Coordinates of C-alpha atoms in Angstrom, one line a residue:
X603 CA 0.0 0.0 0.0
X604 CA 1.3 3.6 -0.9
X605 CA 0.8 6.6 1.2
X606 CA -0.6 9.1 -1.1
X607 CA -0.5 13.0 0.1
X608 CA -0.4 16.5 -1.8
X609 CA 1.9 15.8 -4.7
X610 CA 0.3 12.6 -6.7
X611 CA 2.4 11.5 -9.5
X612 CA 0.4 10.0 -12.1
X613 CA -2.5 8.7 -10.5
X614 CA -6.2 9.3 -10.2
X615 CA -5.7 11.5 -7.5
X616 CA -4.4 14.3 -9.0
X617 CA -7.8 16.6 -8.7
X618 CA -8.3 15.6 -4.5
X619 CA -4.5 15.9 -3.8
X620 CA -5.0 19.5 -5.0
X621 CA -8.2 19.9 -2.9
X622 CA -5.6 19.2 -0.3
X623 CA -7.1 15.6 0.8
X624 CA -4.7 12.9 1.8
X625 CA -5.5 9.0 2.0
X626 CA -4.3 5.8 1.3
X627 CA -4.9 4.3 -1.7
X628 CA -3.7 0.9 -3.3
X629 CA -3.2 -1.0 -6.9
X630 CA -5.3 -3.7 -6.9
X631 CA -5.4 -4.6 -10.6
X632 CA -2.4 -3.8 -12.9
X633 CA -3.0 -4.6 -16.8
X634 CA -0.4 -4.8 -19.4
X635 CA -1.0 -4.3 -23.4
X636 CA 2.1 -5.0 -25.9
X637 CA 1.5 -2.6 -28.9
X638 CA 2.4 -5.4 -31.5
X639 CA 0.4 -7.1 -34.3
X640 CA -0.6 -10.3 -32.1
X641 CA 0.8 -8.5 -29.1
X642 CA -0.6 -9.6 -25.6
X643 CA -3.3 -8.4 -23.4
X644 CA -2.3 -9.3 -19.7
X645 CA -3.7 -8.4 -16.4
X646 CA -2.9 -9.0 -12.9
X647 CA -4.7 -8.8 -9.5
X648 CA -2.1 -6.4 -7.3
X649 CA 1.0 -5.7 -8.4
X650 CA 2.7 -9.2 -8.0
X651 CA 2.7 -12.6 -9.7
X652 CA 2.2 -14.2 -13.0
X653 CA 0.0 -12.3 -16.0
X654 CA -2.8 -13.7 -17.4
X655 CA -3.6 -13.0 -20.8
X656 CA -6.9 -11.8 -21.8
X657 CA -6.9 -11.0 -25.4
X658 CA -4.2 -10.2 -28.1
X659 CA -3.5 -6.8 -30.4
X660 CA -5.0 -7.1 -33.8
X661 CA -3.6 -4.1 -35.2
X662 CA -1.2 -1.4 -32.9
X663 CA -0.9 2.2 -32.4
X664 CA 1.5 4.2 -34.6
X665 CA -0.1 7.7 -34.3
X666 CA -1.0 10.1 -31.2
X667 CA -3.8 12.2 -32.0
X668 CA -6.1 15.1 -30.5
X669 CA -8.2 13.1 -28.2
X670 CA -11.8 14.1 -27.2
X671 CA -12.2 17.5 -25.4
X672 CA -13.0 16.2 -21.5
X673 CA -9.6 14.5 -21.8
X674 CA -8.1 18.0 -20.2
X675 CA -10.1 16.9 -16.5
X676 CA -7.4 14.0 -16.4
X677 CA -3.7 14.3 -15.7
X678 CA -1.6 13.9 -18.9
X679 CA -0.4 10.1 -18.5
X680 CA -3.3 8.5 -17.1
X681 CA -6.8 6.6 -18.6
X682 CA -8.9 9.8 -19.7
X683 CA -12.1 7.8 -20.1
X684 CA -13.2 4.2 -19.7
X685 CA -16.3 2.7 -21.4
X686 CA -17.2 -1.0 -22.7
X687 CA -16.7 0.6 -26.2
X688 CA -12.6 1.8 -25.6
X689 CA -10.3 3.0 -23.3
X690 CA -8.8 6.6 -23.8
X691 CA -5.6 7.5 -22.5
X692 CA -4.5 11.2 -22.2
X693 CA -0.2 12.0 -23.1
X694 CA 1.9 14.2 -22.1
X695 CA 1.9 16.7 -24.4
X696 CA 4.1 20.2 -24.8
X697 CA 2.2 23.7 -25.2
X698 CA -1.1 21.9 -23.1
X699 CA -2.3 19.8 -26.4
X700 CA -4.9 17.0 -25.4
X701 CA -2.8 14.3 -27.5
X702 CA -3.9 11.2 -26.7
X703 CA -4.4 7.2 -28.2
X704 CA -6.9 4.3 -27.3
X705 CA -7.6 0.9 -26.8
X706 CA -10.6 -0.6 -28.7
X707 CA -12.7 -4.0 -28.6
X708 CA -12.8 -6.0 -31.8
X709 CA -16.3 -4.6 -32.8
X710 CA -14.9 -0.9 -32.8
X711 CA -12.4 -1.2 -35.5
X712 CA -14.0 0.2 -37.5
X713 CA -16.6 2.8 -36.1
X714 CA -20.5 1.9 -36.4
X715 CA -22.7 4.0 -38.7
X716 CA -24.3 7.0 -37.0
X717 CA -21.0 7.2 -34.3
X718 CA -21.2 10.0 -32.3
X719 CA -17.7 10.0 -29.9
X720 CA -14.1 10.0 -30.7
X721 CA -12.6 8.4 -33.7
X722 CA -9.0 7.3 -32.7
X723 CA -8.0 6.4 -36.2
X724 CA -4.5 5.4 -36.3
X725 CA -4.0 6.3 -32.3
X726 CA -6.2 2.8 -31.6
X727 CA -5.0 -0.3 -30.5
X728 CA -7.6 -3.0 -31.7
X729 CA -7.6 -5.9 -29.7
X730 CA -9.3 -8.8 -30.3
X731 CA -11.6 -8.9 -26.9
X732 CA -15.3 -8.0 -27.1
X733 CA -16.8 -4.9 -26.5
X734 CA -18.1 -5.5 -22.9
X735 CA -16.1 -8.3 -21.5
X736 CA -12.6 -8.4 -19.8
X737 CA -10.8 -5.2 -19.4
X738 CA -13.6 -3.2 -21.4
X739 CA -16.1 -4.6 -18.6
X740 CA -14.4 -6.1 -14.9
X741 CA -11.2 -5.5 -15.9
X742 CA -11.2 -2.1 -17.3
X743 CA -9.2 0.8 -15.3
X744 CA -11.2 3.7 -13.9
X745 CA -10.6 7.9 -14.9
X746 CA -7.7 9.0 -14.2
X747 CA -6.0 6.0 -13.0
X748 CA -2.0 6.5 -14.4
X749 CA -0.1 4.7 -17.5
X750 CA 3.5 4.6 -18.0
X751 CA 6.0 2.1 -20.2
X752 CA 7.6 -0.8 -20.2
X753 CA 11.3 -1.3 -21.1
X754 CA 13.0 -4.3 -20.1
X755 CA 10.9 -5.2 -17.6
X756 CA 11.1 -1.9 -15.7
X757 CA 8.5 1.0 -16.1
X758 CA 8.9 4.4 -16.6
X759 CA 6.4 7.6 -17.1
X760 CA 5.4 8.6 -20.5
X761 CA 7.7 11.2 -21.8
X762 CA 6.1 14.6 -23.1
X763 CA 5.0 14.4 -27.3
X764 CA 5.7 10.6 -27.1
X765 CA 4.5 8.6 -29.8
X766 CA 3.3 4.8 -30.0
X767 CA 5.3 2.7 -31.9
X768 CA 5.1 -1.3 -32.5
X769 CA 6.6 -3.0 -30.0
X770 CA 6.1 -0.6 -27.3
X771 CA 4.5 -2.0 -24.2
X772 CA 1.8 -0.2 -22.1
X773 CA 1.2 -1.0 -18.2
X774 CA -2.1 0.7 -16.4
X775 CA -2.5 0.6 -12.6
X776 CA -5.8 0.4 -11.4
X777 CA -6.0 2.0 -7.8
X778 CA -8.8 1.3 -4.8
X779 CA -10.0 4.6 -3.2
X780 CA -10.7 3.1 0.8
X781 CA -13.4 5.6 1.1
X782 CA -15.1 5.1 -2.3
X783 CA -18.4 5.2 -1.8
X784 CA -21.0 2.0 -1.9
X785 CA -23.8 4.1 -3.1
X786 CA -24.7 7.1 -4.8
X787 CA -28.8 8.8 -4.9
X788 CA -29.1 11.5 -7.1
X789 CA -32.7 13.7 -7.0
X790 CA -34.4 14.0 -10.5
X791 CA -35.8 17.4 -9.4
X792 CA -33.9 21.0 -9.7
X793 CA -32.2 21.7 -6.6
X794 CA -32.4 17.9 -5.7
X795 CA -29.4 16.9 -3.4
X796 CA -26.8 14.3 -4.8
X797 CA -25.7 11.8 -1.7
X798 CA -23.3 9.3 -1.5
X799 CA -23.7 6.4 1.5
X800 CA -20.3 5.8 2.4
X801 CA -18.6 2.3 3.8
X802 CA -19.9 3.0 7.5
X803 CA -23.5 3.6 6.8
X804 CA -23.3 8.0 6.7
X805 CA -24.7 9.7 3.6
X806 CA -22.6 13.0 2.5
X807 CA -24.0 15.1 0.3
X808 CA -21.4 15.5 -2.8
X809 CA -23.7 18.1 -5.1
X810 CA -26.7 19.0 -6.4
X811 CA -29.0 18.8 -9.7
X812 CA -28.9 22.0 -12.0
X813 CA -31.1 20.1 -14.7
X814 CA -33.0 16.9 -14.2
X815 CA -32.9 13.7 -16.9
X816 CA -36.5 13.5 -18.8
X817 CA -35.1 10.9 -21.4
X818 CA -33.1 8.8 -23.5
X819 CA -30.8 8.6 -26.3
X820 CA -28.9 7.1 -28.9
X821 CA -25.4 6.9 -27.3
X822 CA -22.2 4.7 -28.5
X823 CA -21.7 1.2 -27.4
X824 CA -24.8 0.9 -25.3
X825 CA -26.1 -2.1 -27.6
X826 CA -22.8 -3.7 -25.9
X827 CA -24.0 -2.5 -22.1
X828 CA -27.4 -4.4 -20.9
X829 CA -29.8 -2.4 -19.4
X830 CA -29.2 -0.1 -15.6
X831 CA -25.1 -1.2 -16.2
X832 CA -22.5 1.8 -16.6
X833 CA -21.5 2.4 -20.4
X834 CA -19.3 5.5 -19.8
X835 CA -17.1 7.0 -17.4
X836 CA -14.6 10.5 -18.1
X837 CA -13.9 13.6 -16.5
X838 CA -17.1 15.1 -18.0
X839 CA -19.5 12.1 -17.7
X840 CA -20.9 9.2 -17.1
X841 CA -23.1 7.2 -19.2
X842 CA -26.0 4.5 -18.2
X843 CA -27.2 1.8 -20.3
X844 CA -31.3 1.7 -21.0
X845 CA -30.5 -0.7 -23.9
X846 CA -30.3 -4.4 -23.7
X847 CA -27.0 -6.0 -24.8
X848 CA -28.0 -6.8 -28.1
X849 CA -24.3 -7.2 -29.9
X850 CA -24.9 -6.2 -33.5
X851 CA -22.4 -6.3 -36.0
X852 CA -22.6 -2.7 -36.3
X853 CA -24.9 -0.7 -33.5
X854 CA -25.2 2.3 -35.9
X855 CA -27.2 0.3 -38.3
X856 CA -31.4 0.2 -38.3
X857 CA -32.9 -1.5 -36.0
X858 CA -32.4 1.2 -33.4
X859 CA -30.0 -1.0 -30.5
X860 CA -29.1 1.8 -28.4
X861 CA -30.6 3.6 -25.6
X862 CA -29.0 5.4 -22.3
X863 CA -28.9 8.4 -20.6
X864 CA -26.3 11.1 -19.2
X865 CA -24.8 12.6 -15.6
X866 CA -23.0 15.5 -16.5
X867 CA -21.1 18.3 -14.2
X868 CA -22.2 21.9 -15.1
X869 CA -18.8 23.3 -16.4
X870 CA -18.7 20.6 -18.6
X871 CA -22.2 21.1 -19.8
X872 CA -22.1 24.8 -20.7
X873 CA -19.6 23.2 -23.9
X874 CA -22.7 20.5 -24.3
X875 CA -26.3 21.1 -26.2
X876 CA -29.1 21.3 -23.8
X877 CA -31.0 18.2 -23.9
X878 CA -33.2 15.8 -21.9
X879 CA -31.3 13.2 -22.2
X880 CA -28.7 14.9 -19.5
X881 CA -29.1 15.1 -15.8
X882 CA -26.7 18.2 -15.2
X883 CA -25.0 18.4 -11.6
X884 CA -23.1 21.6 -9.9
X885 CA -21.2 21.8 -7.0
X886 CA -22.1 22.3 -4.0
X887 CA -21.5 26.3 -2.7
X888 CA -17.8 26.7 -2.2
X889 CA -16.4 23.5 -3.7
X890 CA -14.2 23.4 -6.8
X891 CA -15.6 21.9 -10.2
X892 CA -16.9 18.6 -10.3
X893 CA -15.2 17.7 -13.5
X894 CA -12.4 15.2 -13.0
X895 CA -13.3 14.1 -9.4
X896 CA -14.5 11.1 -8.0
X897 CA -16.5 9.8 -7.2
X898 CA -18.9 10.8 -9.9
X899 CA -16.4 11.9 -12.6
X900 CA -13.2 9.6 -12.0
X901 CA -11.1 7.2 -9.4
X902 CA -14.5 5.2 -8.2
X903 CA -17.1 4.3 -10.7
X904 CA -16.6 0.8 -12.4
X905 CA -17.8 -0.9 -15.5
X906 CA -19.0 -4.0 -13.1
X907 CA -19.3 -7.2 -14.4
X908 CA -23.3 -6.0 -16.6
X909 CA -24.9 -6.8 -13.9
X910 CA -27.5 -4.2 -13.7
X911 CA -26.2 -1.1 -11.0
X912 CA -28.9 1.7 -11.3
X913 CA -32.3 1.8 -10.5
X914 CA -35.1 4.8 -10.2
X915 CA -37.5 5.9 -7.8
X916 CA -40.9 6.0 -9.2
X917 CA -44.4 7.1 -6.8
X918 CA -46.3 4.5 -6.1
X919 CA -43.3 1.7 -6.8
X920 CA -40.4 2.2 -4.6
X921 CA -36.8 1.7 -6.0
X922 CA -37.1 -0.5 -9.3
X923 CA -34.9 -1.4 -11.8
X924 CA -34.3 0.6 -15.0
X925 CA -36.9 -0.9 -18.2
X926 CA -35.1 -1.3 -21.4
X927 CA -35.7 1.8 -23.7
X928 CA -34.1 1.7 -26.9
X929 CA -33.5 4.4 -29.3
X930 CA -34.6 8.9 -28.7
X931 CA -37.1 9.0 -26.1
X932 CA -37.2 12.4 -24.9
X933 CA -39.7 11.8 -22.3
X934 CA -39.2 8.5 -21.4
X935 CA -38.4 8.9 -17.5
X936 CA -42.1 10.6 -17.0
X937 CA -45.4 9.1 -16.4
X938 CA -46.3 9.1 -19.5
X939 CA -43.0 7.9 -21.6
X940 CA -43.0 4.9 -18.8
X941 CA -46.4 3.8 -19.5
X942 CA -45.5 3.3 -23.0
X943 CA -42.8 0.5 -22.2
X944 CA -45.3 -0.9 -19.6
X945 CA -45.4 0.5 -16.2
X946 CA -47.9 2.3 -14.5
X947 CA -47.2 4.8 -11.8
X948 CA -48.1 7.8 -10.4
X949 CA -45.5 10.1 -11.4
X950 CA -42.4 10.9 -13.0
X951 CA -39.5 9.4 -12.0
X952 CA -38.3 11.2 -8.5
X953 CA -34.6 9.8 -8.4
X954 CA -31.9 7.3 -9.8
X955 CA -29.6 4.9 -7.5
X956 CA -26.3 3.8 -8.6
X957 CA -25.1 1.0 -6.4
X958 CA -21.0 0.6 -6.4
X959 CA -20.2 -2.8 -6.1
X960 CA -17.6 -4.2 -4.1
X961 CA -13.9 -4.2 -6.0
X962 CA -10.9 -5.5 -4.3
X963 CA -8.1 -8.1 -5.0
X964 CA -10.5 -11.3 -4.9
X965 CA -13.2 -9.6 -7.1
X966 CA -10.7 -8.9 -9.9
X967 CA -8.9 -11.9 -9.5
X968 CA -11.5 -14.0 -10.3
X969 CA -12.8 -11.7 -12.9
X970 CA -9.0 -12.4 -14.4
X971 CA -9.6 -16.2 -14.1
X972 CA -13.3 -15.8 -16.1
X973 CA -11.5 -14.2 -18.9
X974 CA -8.7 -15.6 -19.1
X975 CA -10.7 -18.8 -19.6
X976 CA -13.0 -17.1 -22.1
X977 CA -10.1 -16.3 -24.0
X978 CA -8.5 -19.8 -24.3
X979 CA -12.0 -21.4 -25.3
X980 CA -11.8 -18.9 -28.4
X981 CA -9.0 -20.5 -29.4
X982 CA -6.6 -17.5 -28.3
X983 CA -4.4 -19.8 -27.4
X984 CA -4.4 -21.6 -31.1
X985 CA -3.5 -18.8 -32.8
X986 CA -7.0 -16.6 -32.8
X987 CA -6.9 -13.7 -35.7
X988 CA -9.6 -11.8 -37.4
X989 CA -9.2 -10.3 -40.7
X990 CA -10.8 -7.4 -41.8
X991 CA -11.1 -5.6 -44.6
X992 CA -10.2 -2.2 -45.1
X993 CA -9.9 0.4 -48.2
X994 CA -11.9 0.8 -50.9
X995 CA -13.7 -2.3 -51.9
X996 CA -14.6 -3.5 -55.3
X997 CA -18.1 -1.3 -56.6
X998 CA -21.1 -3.4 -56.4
X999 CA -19.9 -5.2 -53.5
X1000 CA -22.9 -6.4 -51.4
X1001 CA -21.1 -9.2 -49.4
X1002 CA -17.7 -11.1 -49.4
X1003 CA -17.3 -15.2 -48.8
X1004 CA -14.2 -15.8 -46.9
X1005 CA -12.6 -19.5 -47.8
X1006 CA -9.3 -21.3 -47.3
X1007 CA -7.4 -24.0 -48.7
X1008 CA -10.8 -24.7 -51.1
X1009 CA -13.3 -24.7 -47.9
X1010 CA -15.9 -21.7 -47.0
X1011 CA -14.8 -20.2 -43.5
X1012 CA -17.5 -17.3 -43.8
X1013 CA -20.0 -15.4 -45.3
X1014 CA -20.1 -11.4 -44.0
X1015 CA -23.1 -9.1 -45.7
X1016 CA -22.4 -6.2 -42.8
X1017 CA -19.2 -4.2 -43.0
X1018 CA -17.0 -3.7 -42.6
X1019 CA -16.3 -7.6 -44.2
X1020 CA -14.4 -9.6 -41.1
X1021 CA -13.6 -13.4 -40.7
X1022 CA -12.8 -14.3 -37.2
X1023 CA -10.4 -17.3 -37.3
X1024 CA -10.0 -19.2 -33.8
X1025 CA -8.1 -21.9 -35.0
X1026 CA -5.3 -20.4 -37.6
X1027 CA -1.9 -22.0 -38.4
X1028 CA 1.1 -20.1 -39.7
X1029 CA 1.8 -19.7 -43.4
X1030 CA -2.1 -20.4 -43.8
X1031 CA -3.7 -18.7 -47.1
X1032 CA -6.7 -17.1 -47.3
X1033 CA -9.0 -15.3 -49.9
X1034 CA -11.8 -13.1 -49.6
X1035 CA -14.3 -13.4 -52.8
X1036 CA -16.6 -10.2 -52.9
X1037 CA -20.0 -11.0 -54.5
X1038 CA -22.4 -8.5 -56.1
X1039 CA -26.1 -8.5 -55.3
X1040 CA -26.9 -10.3 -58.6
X1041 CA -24.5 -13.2 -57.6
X1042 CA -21.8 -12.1 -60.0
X1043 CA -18.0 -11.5 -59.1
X1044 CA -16.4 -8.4 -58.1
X1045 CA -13.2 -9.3 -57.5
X1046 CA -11.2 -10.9 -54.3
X1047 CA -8.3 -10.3 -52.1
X1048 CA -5.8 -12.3 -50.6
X1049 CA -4.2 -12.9 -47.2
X1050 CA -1.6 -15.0 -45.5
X1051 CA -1.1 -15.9 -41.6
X1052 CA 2.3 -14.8 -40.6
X1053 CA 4.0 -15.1 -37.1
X1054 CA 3.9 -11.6 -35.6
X1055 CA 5.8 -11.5 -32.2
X1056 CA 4.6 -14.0 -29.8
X1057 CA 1.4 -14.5 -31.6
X1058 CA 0.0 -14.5 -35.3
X1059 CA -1.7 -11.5 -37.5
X1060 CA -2.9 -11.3 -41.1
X1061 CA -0.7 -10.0 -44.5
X1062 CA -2.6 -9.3 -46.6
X1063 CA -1.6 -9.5 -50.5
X1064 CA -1.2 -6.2 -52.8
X1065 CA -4.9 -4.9 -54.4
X1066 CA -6.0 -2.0 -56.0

């Protein structure tokens, strides 16, 4: 455990350190991401004993870009936002540039239709783990918690205007706040009070409610989140899930999959359209902005494991669980906007709960053990890779019919086109056959499995 007072070095504690609070806190999960084509994905409960891997690098950073604008309520060098979507990590950057680079799930290599957030482009390290599950669900690090390098076997902080390259090595610690809170009841009302129930029973009133939520919306990855679980947490947000997990191929294609709504702090939401779809919360008289601090905004809220986590306070009905609400429903937390997905009450809905559930060195380890498992009966272990592809494809193309070696692997009529391989060999050749809608031929591509570090990736041969 590591005493942590007034200066904080590149931890999640930058923003209370400066509010002059001094505490204990402790890395109970460390995770570990080798920027390589086949790279590993490792995490650890603590900071000793063996890795487990999790997942693999499909495709690794080689660019830092200009990150999303909340990065700037996270210290350079640490995870600027975590969501089951992507991780979003905030560099050092000369002249106070929001540089930053990302860590994506296999769906998000490509960004859905309709995608609202940041795009990372070349900055994104695709891995091949699911949106939702491992470290982009139980494993995932929270705002603001630090990232440094790994060079022979010894880490070191991010220098300023650094750049990924392959082969570099990432290594995120994931520190335990001892007073994080175990609930948090905010008031759907103007002036309503926002309390947190800490460990020993008391109830501290954190801030209060400038706008209340009325309804729901369309945002990223919530097709990916299950209803009531968290989707989104930065410095400037967090976002709940009212949409089942569906898992589409592409979330940003019709039918409408997602549904969720918004907590936002108020300095953050003067650079935000006014909508219903955002509960807005201030400070309380005489505190500092809320942007950046836990617990709402950084160092306390998890992903969970999808279990459900928020519920609402309806008249009439007590605390019950959030109903699944898919797609723009501006009025879908009232009377009237509930009755239409089933339930009758007596008034709108009067507050929302989020229940923190309980994260410490047992609860991650076995959360490591579950997907570490998950990952070897993919075939990760066999030499898992997923091709997809990428650049202009042939005109007319309405679907592509992966094969190998004479046998049909896969047909893909949602792009973009991807064959998921779980049990590849090296030196393995592929081809992709793209069909038009009238059955006729539009060309093909080709693609070999190479070795790539300590795992295997995709070549693909020369096209137009």
């Amino acid at each position: 455990m590591k005493r942590i007072c007034g200066r904080i070095e590149l931890t999640a504690l930058l923003t209370l350190a400066a509010a002059g609070i001094c505490f204990p806190a402790e890395t109970i999960l460390q995770l570990r991401i080798e920027n390589s084509p086949g790279g590993r994905v490792q995490a650890r409960a603590g900071t000793e004993g063996a890795w487990a891997t999790v997942g693999r690098v499909i495709r690794p950073a080689t660019q830092a870009v200009t990150t999303f604008p909340a990065a700037r309520y996270t210290p350079p060098g640490s995870v600027a936002a975590t969501a089951v979507h992507g991780i979003r990590i905030r560099l050092p950057a000369s002249g106070g540039n929001l540089q930053g680079i990302s860590i994506q799930p296999r769906e998000f290599g490509h960004m859905p239709r309709r995608y609202g957030g940041h795009v990372p482009g070349p900055s994104a390290i695709l891995t091949d783990i699911p949106a939702g599950t491992a470290i982009f669900r139980d494993l995932a690090p929270l705002a603001g918690d630090p990232v440094r390098l790994e060079q022979s076997g010894s880490v070191r902080e991010i220098p300023p205007d650094w750049r990924p390259t392959p082969g570099d090595i990432l290594r995120i610690d994931s520190r335990e706040l001892p007073d994080r809170p175990v609930e948090i009841v905010l008031w759907n009302k103007a002036g309503g009070s926002v309390e947190a129930l800490l460990r020993d029973g008391s109830r501290k009133r954190i801030a209060t409610v400038l706008r209340p939520v009325r309804g729901t919306g369309r945002f990223d990855g919530t097709a990916y989140t299950g209803v009531g679980a968290l989707n989104t947490n930065h410095g400037g947000v967090v976002t709940i899930s009212t949409a089942p997990a569906l898992r589409p191929e592409d979330e940003g294609q019709p039918p409408e999959c997602r549904g969720g709504f918004q907590i936002v702090p108020a300095a953050h939401a003067r650079t935000q359209p006014v909508m219903p779809q955002s509960m807005v919360v201030a400070p309380l008289d005489g505190d500092s902005l809320l942007e950046g601090r836990p617990p709402l905004f950084g160092g306390a809220l998890t992903l969970g494991d999808g279990s459900p986590v928020v519920e609402m306070l309806v008249p009439g009905r007590g605390w019950i669980s959030l109903p699944a609400i898919v797609g723009k429903q501006d009025d879908a937390f009232t009377k009237d906007g509930l009755a239409r997905v089933g339930l009758t009450v007596q008034g709108d809905v009067e507050a929302f709960r989020i229940r923190l559930p309980v994260r410490d060195k047992n609860v991650i380890a076995h959360a490591i053990r579950r997907a570490e498992r998950t990952f070897e009966a993919s075939g990760g272990k066999h030499g898992a890779v997923v091709w997809e592809l990428r650049g202009t494809l042939p005109p007319g193309t309405a679907y592509a019919v992966f094969s190998s070696e004479g046998r049909t692997l896969a047909i893909s009529n949602v792009r973009p086109f991807r064959l998921a391989l779980d049990r590849a060999h090296e030196g393995q050749a592929l081809t992709a056959a793209f069909i038009r809608a009238d059955g006729s031929s539009a060309g093909s591509r080709t693609a070999t499995v190479v070795r790539s570090g300590n795992g295997l990736a995709i070549r693909e041969g020369s096209w137009p």
